[in-house]
Tab-separated table of C-alpha atoms in Angstrom:
chain	number	residue	atom	x	y	z
A	383	MET	CA	46.720	38.474	-4.866
A	384	TYR	CA	48.394	35.723	-6.890
A	385	LEU	CA	48.799	32.246	-5.462
A	386	SER	CA	50.641	29.392	-7.144
A	387	SER	CA	51.683	27.006	-4.375
A	388	LEU	CA	49.493	24.021	-3.567
A	389	ASN	CA	50.997	24.098	-0.094
A	390	ASN	CA	49.774	27.590	0.717
A	391	GLU	CA	47.747	27.633	3.952
A	392	LYS	CA	44.863	29.418	2.190
A	393	VAL	CA	44.667	26.640	-0.402
A	394	LYS	CA	44.628	23.984	2.314
A	395	ALA	CA	41.840	25.796	4.153
A	396	TRP	CA	39.728	26.127	0.989
A	397	GLU	CA	40.191	22.460	0.123
A	398	LYS	CA	38.859	21.457	3.533
A	399	LEU	CA	35.538	23.143	2.722
A	400	LEU	CA	34.762	20.173	0.464
A	401	GLN	CA	34.017	18.360	3.745
A	402	LYS	CA	30.900	19.015	5.802
A	403	LYS	CA	32.733	19.031	9.136
A	404	TYR	CA	34.934	21.935	8.052
A	405	ARG	CA	31.996	23.819	6.514
A	406	ASP	CA	30.269	23.462	9.888
A	407	LYS	CA	33.346	24.500	11.843
A	408	GLU	CA	34.156	27.570	9.726
A	409	ASN	CA	30.566	28.528	8.877
A	410	LEU	CA	31.668	28.821	5.261
A	411	PHE	CA	30.865	27.043	2.008
A	412	ILE	CA	31.991	27.138	-1.615
A	413	VAL	CA	30.084	28.227	-4.695
A	414	GLU	CA	31.400	27.347	-8.151
A	415	ASP	CA	31.053	28.819	-11.667
A	416	ASP	CA	30.105	32.279	-12.937
A	417	HIS	CA	26.333	32.026	-12.720
A	418	LEU	CA	26.230	30.866	-9.111
A	419	VAL	CA	29.017	33.194	-7.986
A	420	ASN	CA	27.074	36.125	-9.464
A	421	GLU	CA	23.994	35.041	-7.514
A	422	ALA	CA	26.124	34.890	-4.355
A	423	LEU	CA	27.641	38.335	-4.967
A	424	LYS	CA	24.133	39.836	-5.256
A	425	THR	CA	23.324	38.714	-1.719
A	426	ASN	CA	26.527	40.015	-0.057
A	427	CYS	CA	27.521	36.685	1.411
A	428	VAL	CA	30.891	36.379	-0.352
A	429	LYS	CA	34.015	36.400	1.835
A	430	GLU	CA	36.521	35.979	-0.975
A	431	ILE	CA	36.804	35.077	-4.643
A	432	ILE	CA	39.230	32.581	-6.158
A	433	THR	CA	39.668	32.699	-9.912
A	434	ILE	CA	41.982	31.511	-12.681
A	435	ILE	CA	41.224	34.655	-14.688
A	436	ASP	CA	43.112	37.879	-14.015
A	437	GLN	CA	40.213	39.947	-12.725
A	438	GLU	CA	39.463	41.778	-9.468
A	439	TYR	CA	36.160	41.864	-7.560
A	440	ASP	CA	34.812	44.041	-4.742
A	441	VAL	CA	35.829	41.362	-2.254
A	442	PRO	CA	39.337	39.984	-1.610
A	443	THR	CA	40.310	38.191	-4.822
A	444	TYR	CA	42.900	35.435	-5.275
A	445	ILE	CA	44.168	34.624	-8.738
A	446	VAL	CA	45.330	31.029	-8.741
A	447	THR	CA	46.715	28.317	-11.012
A	448	LYS	CA	44.534	25.637	-12.590
A	449	GLU	CA	46.208	23.096	-10.278
A	450	ILE	CA	44.994	24.995	-7.234
A	451	MET	CA	41.525	25.333	-8.727
A	452	ARG	CA	41.448	21.583	-9.375
A	453	LYS	CA	42.318	20.935	-5.739
A	454	ILE	CA	39.609	23.105	-4.240
A	455	SER	CA	36.805	22.461	-6.759
A	456	SER	CA	34.230	19.684	-6.335
A	457	GLN	CA	33.812	19.358	-10.092
A	458	VAL	CA	35.517	17.197	-12.701
A	459	THR	CA	35.597	20.101	-15.155
A	460	ILE	CA	37.160	22.887	-13.123
A	461	PRO	CA	35.323	26.209	-12.860
A	462	ASN	CA	36.845	29.600	-13.735
A	463	ILE	CA	35.740	30.995	-10.423
A	464	ILE	CA	34.857	29.947	-6.894
A	465	ALA	CA	33.379	32.096	-4.132
A	466	ILE	CA	33.935	31.340	-0.465
A	467	CYS	CA	30.644	32.301	1.171
A	468	TYR	CA	29.457	32.913	4.717
A	469	LYS	CA	26.485	30.852	5.827
A	470	LYS	CA	23.628	33.179	6.688
A	471	GLU	CA	22.344	33.166	10.237
A	472	PHE	CA	18.861	31.797	10.726
A	473	HIS	CA	16.417	34.610	11.443
A	474	ASN	CA	12.890	34.645	12.790
A	475	LEU	CA	10.267	32.693	10.879
A	476	GLU	CA	8.189	34.666	8.443
A	477	GLY	CA	5.901	32.906	5.987
A	478	ASN	CA	5.607	29.269	5.008
A	479	ILE	CA	8.005	26.507	6.015
A	480	ILE	CA	9.346	23.343	4.394
A	481	ILE	CA	10.621	20.737	6.855
A	482	LEU	CA	12.797	17.910	5.541
A	483	ASP	CA	12.914	14.615	7.412
A	484	ASP	CA	16.226	12.967	6.419
A	485	ILE	CA	16.269	13.877	2.745
A	486	GLN	CA	19.352	12.248	1.181
A	487	ASP	CA	19.756	13.108	-2.486
A	488	PRO	CA	21.546	16.426	-3.219
A	489	GLY	CA	19.650	16.806	-6.505
A	490	ASN	CA	16.293	16.410	-4.775
A	491	LEU	CA	17.221	18.919	-2.081
A	492	GLY	CA	18.450	21.455	-4.662
A	493	THR	CA	15.212	21.043	-6.614
A	494	ILE	CA	13.142	21.628	-3.490
A	495	LEU	CA	15.093	24.817	-2.681
A	496	ARG	CA	14.426	26.116	-6.194
A	497	SER	CA	10.711	25.393	-5.907
A	498	ALA	CA	10.610	26.861	-2.387
A	499	VAL	CA	11.703	30.238	-3.767
A	500	ALA	CA	9.341	29.899	-6.752
A	501	PHE	CA	6.333	29.222	-4.538
A	502	ASN	CA	7.201	31.457	-1.594
A	503	PHE	CA	8.265	29.027	1.103
A	504	PRO	CA	11.173	31.097	2.458
A	505	ASN	CA	12.043	28.864	5.440
A	506	ILE	CA	13.842	25.521	5.111
A	507	ILE	CA	14.242	23.311	8.177
A	508	LEU	CA	16.423	20.215	7.809
A	509	SER	CA	16.668	17.252	10.164
A	510	ASN	CA	20.143	16.473	11.476
A	511	ASN	CA	20.383	13.373	9.256
A	512	SER	CA	19.572	15.179	6.016
A	513	VAL	CA	22.222	15.734	3.340
A	514	ASP	CA	24.213	18.918	4.005
A	515	ILE	CA	22.470	21.854	2.354
A	516	TYR	CA	25.920	23.417	1.715
A	517	ASN	CA	27.084	20.361	-0.259
A	518	PRO	CA	28.318	21.710	-3.648
A	519	LYS	CA	25.878	19.431	-5.518
A	520	VAL	CA	22.946	20.895	-3.605
A	521	ILE	CA	24.106	24.452	-4.313
A	522	ARG	CA	24.387	23.613	-8.000
A	523	ALA	CA	20.956	21.940	-8.207
A	524	SER	CA	19.404	24.900	-6.376
A	525	GLU	CA	20.531	27.181	-9.243
A	526	GLY	CA	21.571	29.761	-6.679
A	527	MET	CA	18.156	29.893	-5.001
A	528	ILE	CA	19.815	28.807	-1.739
A	529	PHE	CA	20.891	32.440	-1.182
A	530	HIS	CA	17.253	33.544	-0.899
A	531	LEU	CA	16.278	31.131	1.862
A	532	ASN	CA	16.237	31.124	5.657
A	533	ILE	CA	17.843	27.832	6.659
A	534	LEU	CA	18.066	25.860	9.913
A	535	ARG	CA	19.425	22.383	10.658
A	536	CYS	CA	18.009	21.020	13.901
A	537	ASP	CA	16.021	18.338	15.684
A	538	ILE	CA	12.808	18.629	13.652
A	539	LYS	CA	10.732	16.833	16.282
A	540	GLU	CA	11.601	19.570	18.759
A	541	PHE	CA	11.066	22.216	16.077
A	542	LEU	CA	7.554	20.936	15.317
A	543	ASN	CA	6.691	20.730	19.009
A	544	ASN	CA	7.695	24.345	19.563
A	545	LEU	CA	6.169	25.753	16.393
A	546	ASN	CA	3.732	28.644	16.738
A	547	GLU	CA	0.111	27.486	16.543
A	548	ASP	CA	-0.614	29.761	13.584
A	549	TYR	CA	1.049	27.151	11.418
A	550	VAL	CA	-0.926	24.237	10.018
A	551	LYS	CA	1.436	21.249	10.116
A	552	VAL	CA	0.977	19.184	6.975
A	553	THR	CA	2.468	15.955	5.735
A	554	THR	CA	1.655	13.483	2.997
A	555	SER	CA	-0.170	10.218	3.397
A	556	VAL	CA	-0.765	7.745	0.594
A	557	LYS	CA	-3.594	5.920	2.357
A	558	ASN	CA	-5.884	8.645	3.611
A	559	GLY	CA	-6.082	12.353	4.139
A	560	THR	CA	-7.360	15.360	2.257
A	561	ASN	CA	-6.652	16.365	-1.324
A	562	ILE	CA	-4.098	19.203	-1.125
A	563	LYS	CA	-6.469	21.235	-3.319
A	564	ASP	CA	-9.042	21.238	-0.513
A	565	ILE	CA	-6.853	22.660	2.233
A	566	LYS	CA	-6.976	26.324	3.151
A	567	ALA	CA	-4.739	27.861	5.790
A	568	LYS	CA	-2.864	31.072	6.480
A	569	LYS	CA	0.536	29.572	7.219
A	570	TYR	CA	1.862	26.188	6.242
A	571	ALA	CA	4.609	23.980	7.650
A	572	ILE	CA	4.935	21.102	5.171
A	573	VAL	CA	6.993	18.046	6.140
A	574	LEU	CA	8.622	15.970	3.383
A	575	GLY	CA	10.226	12.590	4.010
A	576	ASN	CA	13.245	10.538	3.083
A	577	GLU	CA	13.407	9.144	-0.494
A	578	GLY	CA	13.026	5.521	0.557
A	579	ALA	CA	11.425	5.539	4.008
A	580	GLY	CA	9.113	8.569	3.756
A	581	VAL	CA	8.262	10.647	6.817
A	582	LYS	CA	9.069	8.883	10.122
A	583	ASP	CA	6.004	7.837	12.140
A	584	GLU	CA	6.994	9.941	15.144
A	585	ILE	CA	7.282	12.998	12.901
A	586	SER	CA	4.069	12.248	11.001
A	587	ALA	CA	2.280	11.991	14.370
A	588	LEU	CA	3.126	15.655	15.011
A	589	CYS	CA	1.350	16.745	11.797
A	590	PRO	CA	-2.435	16.871	12.277
A	591	LYS	CA	-3.111	17.490	8.585
A	592	LYS	CA	-2.486	14.604	6.174
A	593	VAL	CA	-2.725	15.396	2.469
A	594	TYR	CA	-2.455	13.530	-0.815
A	595	ILE	CA	-1.809	14.469	-4.429
A	596	ASN	CA	-4.457	13.063	-6.740
A	597	MET	CA	-2.918	10.575	-9.204
A	598	GLN	CA	-3.304	7.197	-10.928
A	599	ASN	CA	-3.327	4.069	-8.752
A	600	ASN	CA	-0.606	2.278	-10.717
A	601	CYS	CA	2.018	4.772	-9.536
A	602	GLU	CA	2.951	4.247	-5.890
A	603	SER	CA	4.533	7.603	-5.270
A	604	LEU	CA	6.179	10.629	-6.838
A	605	ASN	CA	9.786	11.750	-6.554
A	606	VAL	CA	10.031	13.741	-3.290
A	607	GLY	CA	11.192	16.874	-5.136
A	608	VAL	CA	8.135	16.660	-7.378
A	609	ALA	CA	5.704	15.896	-4.558
A	610	GLY	CA	7.053	18.759	-2.437
A	611	SER	CA	6.927	21.126	-5.406
A	612	ILE	CA	3.317	20.270	-6.230
A	613	LEU	CA	2.272	20.829	-2.601
A	614	MET	CA	4.001	24.236	-2.545
A	615	TYR	CA	2.548	25.076	-5.973
A	616	GLU	CA	-0.985	24.339	-4.729
A	617	VAL	CA	-0.482	26.434	-1.593
A	618	TYR	CA	0.908	29.327	-3.627
A	619	ASN	CA	-1.921	29.159	-6.171
A	620	GLU	CA	-4.829	28.372	-3.845
B	807	MET	CA	22.676	-22.500	-14.781
B	808	TYR	CA	25.831	-21.655	-12.836
B	809	LEU	CA	28.475	-19.337	-14.304
B	810	SER	CA	31.809	-18.523	-12.700
B	811	SER	CA	34.118	-17.451	-15.529
B	812	LEU	CA	34.494	-13.759	-16.289
B	813	ASN	CA	35.446	-14.806	-19.824
B	814	ASN	CA	32.172	-16.531	-20.566
B	815	GLU	CA	30.559	-15.162	-23.745
B	816	LYS	CA	27.287	-14.537	-21.903
B	817	VAL	CA	29.088	-12.380	-19.323
B	818	LYS	CA	30.790	-10.386	-22.058
B	819	ALA	CA	27.480	-9.806	-23.817
B	820	TRP	CA	25.792	-8.659	-20.594
B	821	GLU	CA	28.620	-6.281	-19.770
B	822	LYS	CA	28.244	-4.603	-23.154
B	823	LEU	CA	24.693	-3.591	-22.238
B	824	LEU	CA	26.194	-0.902	-20.003
B	825	GLN	CA	26.787	0.965	-23.279
B	826	LYS	CA	24.012	2.620	-25.246
B	827	LYS	CA	25.242	1.389	-28.630
B	828	TYR	CA	24.916	-2.244	-27.569
B	829	ARG	CA	21.537	-1.640	-25.942
B	830	ASP	CA	20.423	-0.177	-29.270
B	831	LYS	CA	21.931	-3.020	-31.299
B	832	GLU	CA	20.500	-5.828	-29.164
B	833	ASN	CA	17.227	-4.115	-28.220
B	834	LEU	CA	17.939	-5.105	-24.633
B	835	PHE	CA	18.645	-3.282	-21.380
B	836	ILE	CA	19.507	-4.161	-17.794
B	837	VAL	CA	17.445	-3.696	-14.650
B	838	GLU	CA	19.090	-3.970	-11.234
B	839	ASP	CA	17.912	-4.851	-7.693
B	840	ASP	CA	14.907	-6.755	-6.360
B	841	HIS	CA	12.309	-4.010	-6.488
B	842	LEU	CA	12.923	-3.054	-10.111
B	843	VAL	CA	13.360	-6.650	-11.280
B	844	ASN	CA	9.985	-7.487	-9.720
B	845	GLU	CA	8.404	-4.593	-11.614
B	846	ALA	CA	9.994	-5.901	-14.821
B	847	LEU	CA	8.777	-9.466	-14.194
B	848	LYS	CA	5.195	-8.188	-13.819
B	849	THR	CA	5.276	-6.778	-17.340
B	850	ASN	CA	6.701	-9.879	-19.062
B	851	CYS	CA	9.673	-8.118	-20.598
B	852	VAL	CA	12.377	-10.196	-18.919
B	853	LYS	CA	14.616	-12.314	-21.177
B	854	GLU	CA	16.809	-13.723	-18.448
B	855	ILE	CA	17.722	-13.298	-14.791
B	856	ILE	CA	21.246	-13.104	-13.374
B	857	THR	CA	21.586	-13.536	-9.633
B	858	ILE	CA	24.145	-14.245	-6.920
B	859	ILE	CA	21.495	-16.057	-4.863
B	860	ASP	CA	20.659	-19.705	-5.543
B	861	GLN	CA	17.099	-19.247	-6.721
B	862	GLU	CA	15.222	-20.038	-9.950
B	863	TYR	CA	12.702	-17.850	-11.780
B	864	ASP	CA	10.156	-18.500	-14.546
B	865	VAL	CA	12.665	-17.227	-17.100
B	866	PRO	CA	16.167	-18.581	-17.837
B	867	THR	CA	18.172	-17.960	-14.655
B	868	TYR	CA	21.957	-17.691	-14.307
B	869	ILE	CA	23.535	-17.981	-10.878
B	870	VAL	CA	26.829	-16.146	-10.950
B	871	THR	CA	29.747	-15.106	-8.747
B	872	LYS	CA	30.004	-11.679	-7.142
B	873	GLU	CA	32.900	-10.918	-9.517
B	874	ILE	CA	30.646	-11.464	-12.522
B	875	MET	CA	27.905	-9.371	-10.937
B	876	ARG	CA	30.402	-6.568	-10.310
B	877	LYS	CA	31.385	-6.651	-13.976
B	878	ILE	CA	27.889	-6.392	-15.400
B	879	SER	CA	26.340	-4.037	-12.815
B	880	SER	CA	26.336	-0.246	-13.213
B	881	GLN	CA	26.325	0.236	-9.445
B	882	VAL	CA	29.118	0.638	-6.912
B	883	THR	CA	27.263	-1.570	-4.438
B	884	ILE	CA	26.475	-4.662	-6.467
B	885	PRO	CA	22.861	-5.840	-6.649
B	886	ASN	CA	21.711	-9.369	-5.772
B	887	ILE	CA	19.864	-9.605	-9.036
B	888	ILE	CA	19.830	-8.218	-12.565
B	889	ALA	CA	17.209	-8.765	-15.258
B	890	ILE	CA	18.033	-8.553	-18.945
B	891	CYS	CA	14.932	-7.001	-20.479
B	892	TYR	CA	13.544	-6.620	-23.988
B	893	LYS	CA	12.734	-3.082	-25.051
B	894	LYS	CA	9.030	-2.831	-25.807
B	895	GLU	CA	8.014	-1.908	-29.332
B	896	PHE	CA	6.364	1.467	-29.740
B	897	HIS	CA	2.628	1.072	-30.370
B	898	ASN	CA	-0.009	3.475	-31.633
B	899	LEU	CA	-0.565	6.654	-29.687
B	900	GLU	CA	-3.375	6.614	-27.177
B	901	GLY	CA	-3.784	9.426	-24.681
B	902	ASN	CA	-1.498	12.284	-23.720
B	903	ILE	CA	2.108	12.683	-24.813
B	904	ILE	CA	5.293	14.079	-23.264
B	905	ILE	CA	7.936	15.133	-25.785
B	906	LEU	CA	11.489	15.705	-24.555
B	907	ASP	CA	13.774	18.062	-26.465
B	908	ASP	CA	17.342	17.012	-25.563
B	909	ILE	CA	16.845	16.281	-21.903
B	910	GLN	CA	20.251	15.372	-20.425
B	911	ASP	CA	20.059	14.429	-16.762
B	912	PRO	CA	19.138	10.774	-16.030
B	913	GLY	CA	17.569	11.744	-12.694
B	914	ASN	CA	15.333	14.329	-14.336
B	915	LEU	CA	14.245	11.887	-17.035
B	916	GLY	CA	13.486	9.173	-14.463
B	917	THR	CA	11.445	11.648	-12.433
B	918	ILE	CA	9.447	12.657	-15.499
B	919	LEU	CA	8.687	9.005	-16.318
B	920	ARG	CA	7.402	8.459	-12.783
B	921	SER	CA	5.172	11.535	-12.973
B	922	ALA	CA	4.011	10.559	-16.480
B	923	VAL	CA	2.548	7.325	-15.101
B	924	ALA	CA	1.133	9.149	-12.052
B	925	PHE	CA	-0.689	11.726	-14.201
B	926	ASN	CA	-1.643	9.524	-17.140
B	927	PHE	CA	0.719	10.609	-19.900
B	928	PRO	CA	1.403	7.124	-21.296
B	929	ASN	CA	3.494	8.208	-24.315
B	930	ILE	CA	7.092	9.418	-24.066
B	931	ILE	CA	8.809	10.795	-27.171
B	932	LEU	CA	12.523	11.570	-26.896
B	933	SER	CA	14.662	13.622	-29.265
B	934	ASN	CA	17.706	11.845	-30.683
B	935	ASN	CA	20.036	13.911	-28.500
B	936	SER	CA	18.299	13.109	-25.235
B	937	VAL	CA	19.931	10.881	-22.612
B	938	ASP	CA	19.213	7.194	-23.290
B	939	ILE	CA	15.980	6.205	-21.576
B	940	TYR	CA	17.470	2.715	-21.006
B	941	ASN	CA	20.459	4.139	-19.103
B	942	PRO	CA	20.533	2.282	-15.724
B	943	LYS	CA	20.345	5.589	-13.809
B	944	VAL	CA	17.143	6.528	-15.645
B	945	ILE	CA	15.602	3.124	-14.924
B	946	ARG	CA	16.455	3.509	-11.245
B	947	ALA	CA	15.091	7.066	-10.979
B	948	SER	CA	11.885	5.965	-12.748
B	949	GLU	CA	11.226	3.513	-9.868
B	950	GLY	CA	10.164	0.931	-12.434
B	951	MET	CA	7.544	3.178	-14.034
B	952	ILE	CA	9.412	2.873	-17.359
B	953	PHE	CA	7.725	-0.513	-17.887
B	954	HIS	CA	4.305	1.151	-18.067
B	955	LEU	CA	5.145	3.614	-20.826
B	956	ASN	CA	5.022	3.690	-24.618
B	957	ILE	CA	8.417	5.007	-25.699
B	958	LEU	CA	9.834	6.336	-28.978
B	959	ARG	CA	13.179	7.977	-29.781
B	960	CYS	CA	12.983	9.972	-32.998
B	961	ASP	CA	13.303	13.308	-34.768
B	962	ILE	CA	10.804	15.253	-32.654
B	963	LYS	CA	10.432	18.020	-35.255
B	964	GLU	CA	9.142	15.451	-37.700
B	965	PHE	CA	7.020	13.846	-34.996
B	966	LEU	CA	5.332	17.170	-34.159
B	967	ASN	CA	4.760	17.948	-37.835
B	968	ASN	CA	3.019	14.628	-38.382
B	969	LEU	CA	1.016	14.590	-35.165
B	970	ASN	CA	-2.742	14.128	-35.417
B	971	GLU	CA	-4.601	17.453	-35.131
B	972	ASP	CA	-6.610	16.236	-32.144
B	973	TYR	CA	-3.556	16.998	-30.041
B	974	VAL	CA	-2.992	20.468	-28.620
B	975	LYS	CA	0.770	21.057	-28.796
B	976	VAL	CA	1.915	22.833	-25.673
B	977	THR	CA	5.239	24.168	-24.504
B	978	THR	CA	6.401	26.507	-21.760
B	979	SER	CA	7.267	30.151	-22.168
B	980	VAL	CA	8.596	32.328	-19.362
B	981	LYS	CA	7.727	35.598	-21.075
B	982	ASN	CA	4.180	35.180	-22.220
B	983	GLY	CA	1.488	32.615	-22.724
B	984	THR	CA	-1.462	31.264	-20.779
B	985	ASN	CA	-1.526	30.021	-17.209
B	986	ILE	CA	-1.600	26.200	-17.441
B	987	LYS	CA	-4.660	26.305	-15.176
B	988	ASP	CA	-6.623	28.073	-17.917
B	989	ILE	CA	-6.052	25.562	-20.709
B	990	LYS	CA	-8.669	22.986	-21.594
B	991	ALA	CA	-8.126	20.366	-24.264
B	992	LYS	CA	-8.954	16.741	-24.971
B	993	LYS	CA	-5.475	15.533	-25.810
B	994	TYR	CA	-2.175	17.106	-24.890
B	995	ALA	CA	1.302	16.869	-26.389
B	996	ILE	CA	3.564	18.720	-23.944
B	997	VAL	CA	7.126	19.570	-25.001
B	998	LEU	CA	9.806	19.958	-22.299
B	999	GLY	CA	13.265	21.346	-23.020
B	1000	ASN	CA	16.897	20.800	-22.171
B	1001	GLU	CA	18.038	21.680	-18.625
B	1002	GLY	CA	20.192	24.606	-19.711
B	1003	ALA	CA	18.920	25.701	-23.105
B	1004	GLY	CA	15.182	25.052	-22.777
B	1005	VAL	CA	13.059	24.138	-25.793
B	1006	LYS	CA	14.774	24.911	-29.121
B	1007	ASP	CA	13.185	27.799	-31.077
B	1008	GLU	CA	12.415	25.595	-34.089
B	1009	ILE	CA	10.595	23.143	-31.815
B	1010	SER	CA	8.804	25.856	-29.844
B	1011	ALA	CA	7.573	27.300	-33.158
B	1012	LEU	CA	5.684	24.054	-33.794
B	1013	CYS	CA	3.737	24.419	-30.520
B	1014	PRO	CA	0.867	26.916	-30.896
B	1015	LYS	CA	0.042	26.883	-27.189
B	1016	LYS	CA	2.520	28.543	-24.823
B	1017	VAL	CA	1.916	28.083	-21.104
B	1018	TYR	CA	3.462	29.235	-17.856
B	1019	ILE	CA	3.386	28.074	-14.261
B	1020	ASN	CA	2.450	30.886	-11.886
B	1021	MET	CA	5.322	31.629	-9.497
B	1022	GLN	CA	7.396	34.355	-7.799
B	1023	ASN	CA	9.451	36.670	-10.011
B	1024	ASN	CA	12.713	36.127	-8.119
B	1025	CYS	CA	12.908	32.531	-9.346
B	1026	GLU	CA	13.852	32.309	-13.017
B	1027	SER	CA	12.712	28.771	-13.642
B	1028	LEU	CA	11.918	25.426	-12.097
B	1029	ASN	CA	13.792	22.157	-12.445
B	1030	VAL	CA	12.521	20.554	-15.701
B	1031	GLY	CA	11.289	17.454	-13.856
B	1032	VAL	CA	9.245	19.659	-11.533
B	1033	ALA	CA	7.925	21.909	-14.311
B	1034	GLY	CA	6.899	18.915	-16.428
B	1035	SER	CA	5.276	17.227	-13.439
B	1036	ILE	CA	3.247	20.310	-12.524
B	1037	LEU	CA	2.002	20.643	-16.111
B	1038	MET	CA	0.949	16.984	-16.179
B	1039	TYR	CA	-0.598	17.310	-12.720
B	1040	GLU	CA	-2.703	20.270	-13.871
B	1041	VAL	CA	-3.865	18.442	-16.998
B	1042	TYR	CA	-4.759	15.336	-14.967
B	1043	ASN	CA	-6.635	17.368	-12.357
B	1044	GLU	CA	-8.270	19.964	-14.604
């Protein structure tokens, strides 16, 4: 179907998906550019495709003007294609878990998602004050790995309290704790903190296992995406 | 000294430091906010301080209006303080080296600098097409770790060709190579590539040792800041 009017109701609805509140309300999000749209298509989560190129897909396809694309895209350089995707429903926990306590930077979150797939942590639990995982910048930084993850946004304190006892609840501590290399467990739930404030005390208190990453004293801390990735890497390669 | 005119020559000179070409010409760069300025002061690289708060430092201090601060800051929310810093001269190589082949994202570069200090890679060599290491976003993402590093921007092909044979030249390869865990050497020169294109073939050809990071097959690659950090982490903890 061809669309050329900026006032079309479809166009207005797509544009709203740039805002978290409408993504939440509609349970939809946008994915931009060929590479990411292809990743989305592989996982059958695409509701419709919007493109400026005259080409049809196996899902409802809208061929639009560059002006429309500019309006609905989050990017300065407009993409050739956008997919409107359904959020996947959270399913039962299987395997390791990453829990994020108020992570703020979209780039850091995207990086963590990418590493989570690389090191087999298929479950991502975000606190209610974390950046929206369906933010276009997060999707981009995840390099499409977001489609392979089981995602839940919730009260993480409650989540930790109700978590099955098979899981060893781990968080980082600069001052004391065990070298991550020396921990052995069957199932891990690793909590990572906010970029500035770290893990909140009340959340840290729910994690019996404190770990550290061995490094030089003159560096206070690592980037949270790096720290989280090294912890997952060690678990995967233990 | 108090300054209130936006037309003051000093103000104009400071503002120019937002551009790479003037940072290169003057051999100066700017550092914003208390935490980073304190890190800079510790390493004696501060030429002068500019602040909106009436306070003197051990270096020439300029107390300015918020309008001036807005003009010379790179940030949307203006800082209370900016330090104008001298770039450090590159000194002889001692210890491990990270070589960056056209890295583009300031956040990724800052993250790598932070991990380089954490895992004792004190030398950073950047290709001429890399993002400027003195870009304010890089400084911020480095969390001040930039002041602890020995930095050179140059033709990295030439650098690799002239590098002392004590160094084992390492780069990543997705297809083949050795697990980074299985490499033992005295001195490492690790080459990391561009976010999209990876390490250029002509640069990769100069690195006899190809390594990989063990991970799941469904993830094509890691963020370059994460990959570089894991390699350094493994070398530091081998």
